Amino acid sequence: MKIFAGSSNLGLAKKIAKKAGLNFGKIEVSRFKNDESRILVKEDRLGKEAVVVQSLSQPTDHNLIEFNLICDALKRMGVKEITAVIPWLGYSKQDKVFRQGEPLSVKVIAKMLQVISLEKIITFDLHNLAILGFFEIPVINLSARLLLEDYFLKKINKNTIVVAPDAGAIKLSTAFAHKLGIGVVYIDKKRDLKTGKVKIFGISGGVKGKEVIIIDDMIATGGTLIKTANFLRKKGVQSIKVGVTHHLYVNGTQEKLEKSAIDEIVVTDTIKPKIKSKKLKVLSVAEIITKEIV
Ligand code: R5P
């Protein structure tokens, strides 16, 4: 079994290959002058199975096509079973028809990912578990929570509390707080569906003087975290740390986070780390994926 990688997260793919003791499949991934993806698998013989690693991070649509073309090339070379490692499933926030006139985008992406038959997909901390139902093949939804728990377990004290930044993060944050044996409070946040702007209406408990850990599944524009952090500072918290699985590295977001009231941001490498910063700590999910594929 060989492991192949598209251009989205080569670093993670290399780590997995090393840990799993798998050979890295030779592949040329480039673009034609008109911007179309160009794939060339440079192997003479391939086994029955292969692993393909590709995050649907920016440029999302391009990375999706790249993934499909790699899988097609492998199938044409005789590979029967492809395990797709898609640590970040792009479009997963578009998991509902929020307003009339919108598509059910992630369902369309699920169909597109299954154009070339796959054995299974391995992903991380899906935004909504209902997405699993949009696939006809097994989807293993791994979690980076254990990594974050281990990290923060060494940092907590009696004064630490977990904050869920919105209703969607309640389940994740509560489980996290229970695991760490500390308290949890919830923030009432709403997002304007037209403008995307975030507004905070209140919090379920006191946080004055507390060392806060905010747990969420992703950072996109950073709006949720920055608004939450400003709100918490006004409530008199002592420090703010953040634990998130996916950092989408949307243009300008990390710069805003750098200037924000947040002291530390812990993310994983489900998406290729694009920025180095003292505030940013990146944990690797390579070990968790390796355990799943070997
Ligand atoms: C919301 O449902 C998610 O869990 C995140 O809180 C949100 O997607 C983060 O997005 P942004 O960084 O743009 O506020």
Coordinates of C-alpha atoms and ligand atoms in Angstrom, one line a residue:
M1 CA 0.0 0.0 0.0
K2 CA 1.4 3.4 -1.0
I3 CA 0.3 6.8 0.2
F4 CA -0.3 9.7 -2.2
A5 CA -0.8 13.3 -1.5
G6 CA -2.4 16.2 -3.4
S7 CA -0.9 19.6 -3.0
S8 CA -3.0 20.7 0.0
N9 CA -1.2 19.1 3.0
L10 CA 2.0 17.4 1.9
G11 CA 3.5 17.9 5.4
L12 CA 0.8 15.9 7.1
A13 CA 0.9 13.2 4.4
K14 CA 4.7 12.8 4.9
K15 CA 4.3 12.5 8.7
I16 CA 1.6 9.8 8.2
A17 CA 3.8 7.9 5.7
K18 CA 6.7 8.0 8.1
K19 CA 4.7 6.9 11.2
A20 CA 2.8 4.2 9.2
G21 CA 5.9 2.9 7.5
L22 CA 4.3 3.4 4.1
N23 CA 6.1 4.4 0.9
F24 CA 5.2 7.7 -0.5
G25 CA 3.8 7.3 -4.0
K26 CA 5.5 9.4 -6.7
I27 CA 3.1 11.8 -8.3
E28 CA 3.4 15.1 -10.2
V29 CA 0.7 17.6 -9.3
S30 CA 0.7 20.8 -11.3
R31 CA -1.5 23.0 -13.3
F32 CA -1.9 23.6 -17.0
K33 CA -1.5 27.2 -18.2
N34 CA -5.3 27.6 -18.3
D35 CA -5.4 26.6 -14.6
E36 CA -6.7 23.1 -15.0
S37 CA -5.2 20.5 -12.6
R38 CA -2.6 18.2 -14.1
I39 CA -1.9 14.9 -12.4
L40 CA 0.7 12.3 -13.3
V41 CA 1.3 9.2 -11.1
K42 CA 4.9 8.2 -11.7
E43 CA 4.8 4.7 -10.5
D44 CA 5.1 1.5 -12.6
R45 CA 3.4 -0.9 -10.4
L46 CA 0.8 -0.3 -7.7
G47 CA -0.8 -2.6 -5.2
K48 CA -4.5 -3.3 -4.5
E49 CA -4.7 -0.5 -1.9
A50 CA -3.7 3.1 -1.7
V51 CA -4.2 6.0 0.6
V52 CA -4.8 9.5 -0.7
V53 CA -4.3 12.5 1.6
Q54 CA -6.0 15.8 0.6
S55 CA -7.6 18.5 2.7
L56 CA -10.4 20.5 1.1
S57 CA -8.7 23.7 2.3
Q58 CA -8.1 26.8 0.2
P59 CA -8.1 26.7 -2.8
T60 CA -11.0 24.5 -1.9
D61 CA -12.6 23.8 -5.3
H62 CA -9.2 23.2 -6.9
N63 CA -8.2 20.8 -4.2
L64 CA -11.4 18.9 -4.6
I65 CA -10.8 18.4 -8.4
E66 CA -7.2 17.5 -7.7
F67 CA -8.3 14.8 -5.3
N68 CA -10.7 13.3 -7.8
L69 CA -8.2 13.3 -10.6
I70 CA -5.6 11.6 -8.4
C71 CA -8.1 8.9 -7.4
D72 CA -9.1 8.4 -11.1
A73 CA -5.4 8.0 -12.1
L74 CA -4.8 5.4 -9.3
K75 CA -7.9 3.4 -10.4
R76 CA -6.7 3.4 -14.0
M77 CA -3.4 2.0 -12.7
G78 CA -5.2 -1.0 -11.1
V79 CA -5.7 0.3 -7.5
K80 CA -8.9 -1.3 -6.2
E81 CA -9.3 0.2 -2.8
I82 CA -8.7 3.8 -2.0
T83 CA -8.8 5.2 1.5
A84 CA -9.3 8.9 1.3
V85 CA -7.8 11.0 4.2
I86 CA -9.7 14.3 4.0
P87 CA -8.8 15.8 7.4
W88 CA -10.7 19.0 6.7
L89 CA -13.9 18.5 4.7
G90 CA -14.4 21.8 2.9
Y91 CA -18.0 23.1 2.6
S92 CA -19.0 21.3 5.8
K93 CA -20.3 24.6 7.3
Q94 CA -22.8 24.7 4.4
D95 CA -24.6 21.8 6.0
K96 CA -28.1 23.1 5.7
V97 CA -30.3 25.1 3.4
F98 CA -30.3 28.2 5.7
R99 CA -32.3 30.4 3.4
Q100 CA -34.5 29.6 0.5
G101 CA -32.5 29.8 -2.7
E102 CA -29.4 28.2 -1.2
P103 CA -28.0 24.8 -2.2
L104 CA -27.3 22.0 0.2
S105 CA -23.7 22.5 -0.6
V106 CA -21.9 19.8 1.5
K107 CA -24.3 17.2 0.1
V108 CA -23.2 18.1 -3.4
I109 CA -19.5 17.9 -2.3
A110 CA -20.2 14.5 -0.8
K111 CA -21.5 13.3 -4.2
M112 CA -18.5 14.8 -6.0
L113 CA -16.1 13.0 -3.6
Q114 CA -17.8 9.7 -4.5
V115 CA -17.5 10.1 -8.3
I116 CA -14.5 7.8 -8.1
S117 CA -15.4 4.8 -5.9
L118 CA -13.6 5.0 -2.6
E119 CA -13.3 2.3 0.1
K120 CA -13.7 4.8 2.9
I121 CA -13.1 8.4 4.0
I122 CA -11.3 9.5 7.1
T123 CA -12.0 13.0 8.3
F124 CA -11.9 15.0 11.5
D125 CA -14.4 16.7 13.8
L126 CA -17.2 17.2 11.3
H127 CA -19.1 20.4 11.8
N128 CA -22.4 18.4 11.9
L129 CA -22.7 14.7 12.2
A130 CA -25.7 14.7 9.8
I131 CA -23.1 15.2 7.1
L132 CA -22.2 11.5 7.5
G133 CA -25.6 10.7 6.0
F134 CA -24.7 12.4 2.8
F135 CA -22.2 9.7 1.9
E136 CA -22.9 6.2 0.7
I137 CA -19.5 4.9 1.9
P138 CA -18.1 4.6 5.4
V139 CA -16.9 7.9 6.8
I140 CA -14.7 7.7 9.9
N141 CA -15.1 10.9 11.8
L142 CA -12.0 11.1 14.0
S143 CA -11.6 13.7 16.7
A144 CA -8.7 15.9 17.6
R145 CA -10.3 16.4 21.0
L146 CA -7.9 13.9 22.7
L147 CA -4.9 15.9 21.5
L148 CA -6.4 19.2 22.8
E149 CA -7.4 17.5 26.1
D150 CA -3.9 16.2 26.7
Y151 CA -2.5 19.6 25.9
F152 CA -4.8 21.6 28.1
L153 CA -4.7 19.1 30.9
K154 CA -1.2 20.3 31.7
K155 CA -2.3 23.9 31.7
I156 CA -5.4 24.0 33.9
N157 CA -5.9 24.8 37.6
K158 CA -8.8 25.3 39.9
N159 CA -9.5 28.7 38.3
T160 CA -9.9 27.4 34.8
I161 CA -13.2 27.2 33.0
V162 CA -14.4 26.2 29.5
V163 CA -16.4 28.5 27.4
A164 CA -18.6 27.3 24.5
P165 CA -18.7 30.2 22.0
D166 CA -22.1 29.3 20.6
A167 CA -24.9 26.7 20.7
G168 CA -23.1 24.5 18.1
A169 CA -20.1 24.2 20.4
I170 CA -22.1 23.2 23.6
K171 CA -21.8 19.5 23.2
L172 CA -18.1 19.6 22.3
S173 CA -17.2 22.1 25.1
T174 CA -19.2 20.2 27.7
A175 CA -17.6 16.9 27.0
F176 CA -14.2 18.7 27.0
A177 CA -14.8 20.3 30.4
H178 CA -16.1 17.1 31.9
K179 CA -12.9 15.3 30.7
L180 CA -10.7 18.0 32.3
G181 CA -12.9 18.0 35.4
I182 CA -13.6 21.7 35.2
G183 CA -16.7 23.9 34.8
V184 CA -18.3 25.1 31.6
V185 CA -20.4 28.2 30.6
Y186 CA -22.2 28.9 27.4
I187 CA -22.4 32.0 25.3
D188 CA -25.5 33.0 23.4
K189 CA -24.2 34.0 19.9
K190 CA -26.0 34.7 16.7
R191 CA -24.7 35.2 13.2
D192 CA -26.4 37.4 10.7
L193 CA -26.9 35.0 7.7
K194 CA -26.7 37.9 5.2
T195 CA -23.7 39.8 6.5
G196 CA -22.0 37.0 8.4
K197 CA -21.5 39.3 11.4
V198 CA -21.5 37.8 14.9
K199 CA -23.4 39.2 17.8
I200 CA -23.3 38.1 21.5
F201 CA -26.4 38.3 23.7
G202 CA -25.2 36.9 27.0
I203 CA -23.4 34.2 29.0
S204 CA -24.8 31.4 31.2
G205 CA -22.4 32.0 34.2
G206 CA -19.8 34.1 35.9
V207 CA -16.3 34.3 34.5
K208 CA -14.6 37.1 36.5
G209 CA -11.0 36.4 37.3
K210 CA -11.2 33.0 35.5
E211 CA -8.6 31.5 33.2
V212 CA -10.7 30.6 30.2
I213 CA -10.4 27.9 27.5
I214 CA -12.7 28.4 24.5
I215 CA -13.3 25.2 22.5
D216 CA -14.7 25.2 19.0
D217 CA -14.4 23.1 15.8
M218 CA -13.0 25.7 13.5
I219 CA -11.6 29.2 12.9
A220 CA -12.7 30.7 9.6
T221 CA -12.9 34.6 9.8
G222 CA -12.0 34.6 13.5
G223 CA -15.2 36.6 14.1
T224 CA -16.6 34.2 16.7
L225 CA -13.4 34.0 18.7
I226 CA -12.6 37.7 18.6
K227 CA -16.1 38.7 19.6
T228 CA -16.1 36.1 22.4
A229 CA -12.7 37.2 23.6
N230 CA -13.6 40.8 23.7
F231 CA -16.8 40.0 25.5
L232 CA -15.0 37.8 28.1
R233 CA -12.4 40.5 28.7
K234 CA -15.2 43.0 29.5
K235 CA -16.5 40.4 32.0
G236 CA -13.1 40.5 33.7
V237 CA -11.5 37.1 32.8
Q238 CA -7.8 36.7 33.6
S239 CA -6.6 34.9 30.5
I240 CA -8.0 33.4 27.3
K241 CA -6.8 30.3 25.5
V242 CA -8.4 28.7 22.5
G243 CA -8.5 25.0 21.4
V244 CA -9.8 24.4 17.8
T245 CA -9.4 21.5 15.4
H246 CA -9.4 23.3 12.1
H247 CA -7.7 26.6 11.4
L248 CA -8.8 27.6 7.8
Y249 CA -6.2 30.3 7.5
V250 CA -8.6 32.6 5.8
N251 CA -6.7 35.7 4.5
G252 CA -6.2 38.3 7.3
T253 CA -7.7 36.1 10.1
Q254 CA -4.5 35.2 11.9
E255 CA -3.4 38.9 11.8
K256 CA -6.6 39.8 13.5
L257 CA -6.2 37.0 16.1
E258 CA -2.7 38.2 16.8
K259 CA -4.0 41.6 17.8
S260 CA -6.9 40.2 19.7
A261 CA -7.5 39.6 23.4
I262 CA -6.6 35.9 23.0
D263 CA -3.4 34.8 24.7
E264 CA -2.9 31.4 23.0
I265 CA -4.5 29.6 20.1
V266 CA -4.0 25.8 19.8
V267 CA -5.0 24.2 16.5
T268 CA -4.1 21.0 14.6
D269 CA -2.6 20.3 11.2
T270 CA -5.8 19.1 9.5
I271 CA -5.1 22.1 7.3
K272 CA -1.5 22.9 6.4
P273 CA -0.2 25.5 8.9
K274 CA 0.4 28.7 6.9
I275 CA 1.6 31.1 9.6
K276 CA 4.2 31.0 12.3
S277 CA 3.3 32.9 15.5
K278 CA 4.2 32.8 19.2
K279 CA 0.4 32.8 19.9
L280 CA -0.2 29.8 17.6
K281 CA 0.5 26.2 18.6
V282 CA -0.1 23.5 16.1
L283 CA -0.6 19.9 17.2
S284 CA -0.4 17.0 14.7
V285 CA -3.2 14.6 13.9
A286 CA -0.7 12.3 12.0
E287 CA -0.6 9.7 14.8
I288 CA -4.4 9.5 15.1
I289 CA -4.7 8.9 11.3
T290 CA -1.9 6.4 11.3
K291 CA -3.6 4.3 13.9
E292 CA -6.7 4.3 11.7
I293 CA -5.0 3.2 8.4
V294 CA -2.5 0.6 9.5
Ligands
R5P1 C1 -19.9 27.8 14.1 O1 -20.9 27.2 14.0 C2 -18.5 27.2 14.1 O2 -18.5 26.2 15.1 C3 -17.5 28.2 14.4 O3 -17.7 28.9 15.6 C4 -17.4 29.2 13.3 O4 -17.5 28.5 12.1 C5 -16.2 30.0 13.3 O5 -16.3 30.9 12.2 P1 -15.6 32.3 12.3 O6 -14.2 32.1 12.6 O7 -15.8 32.9 10.9 O8 -16.4 33.1 13.3

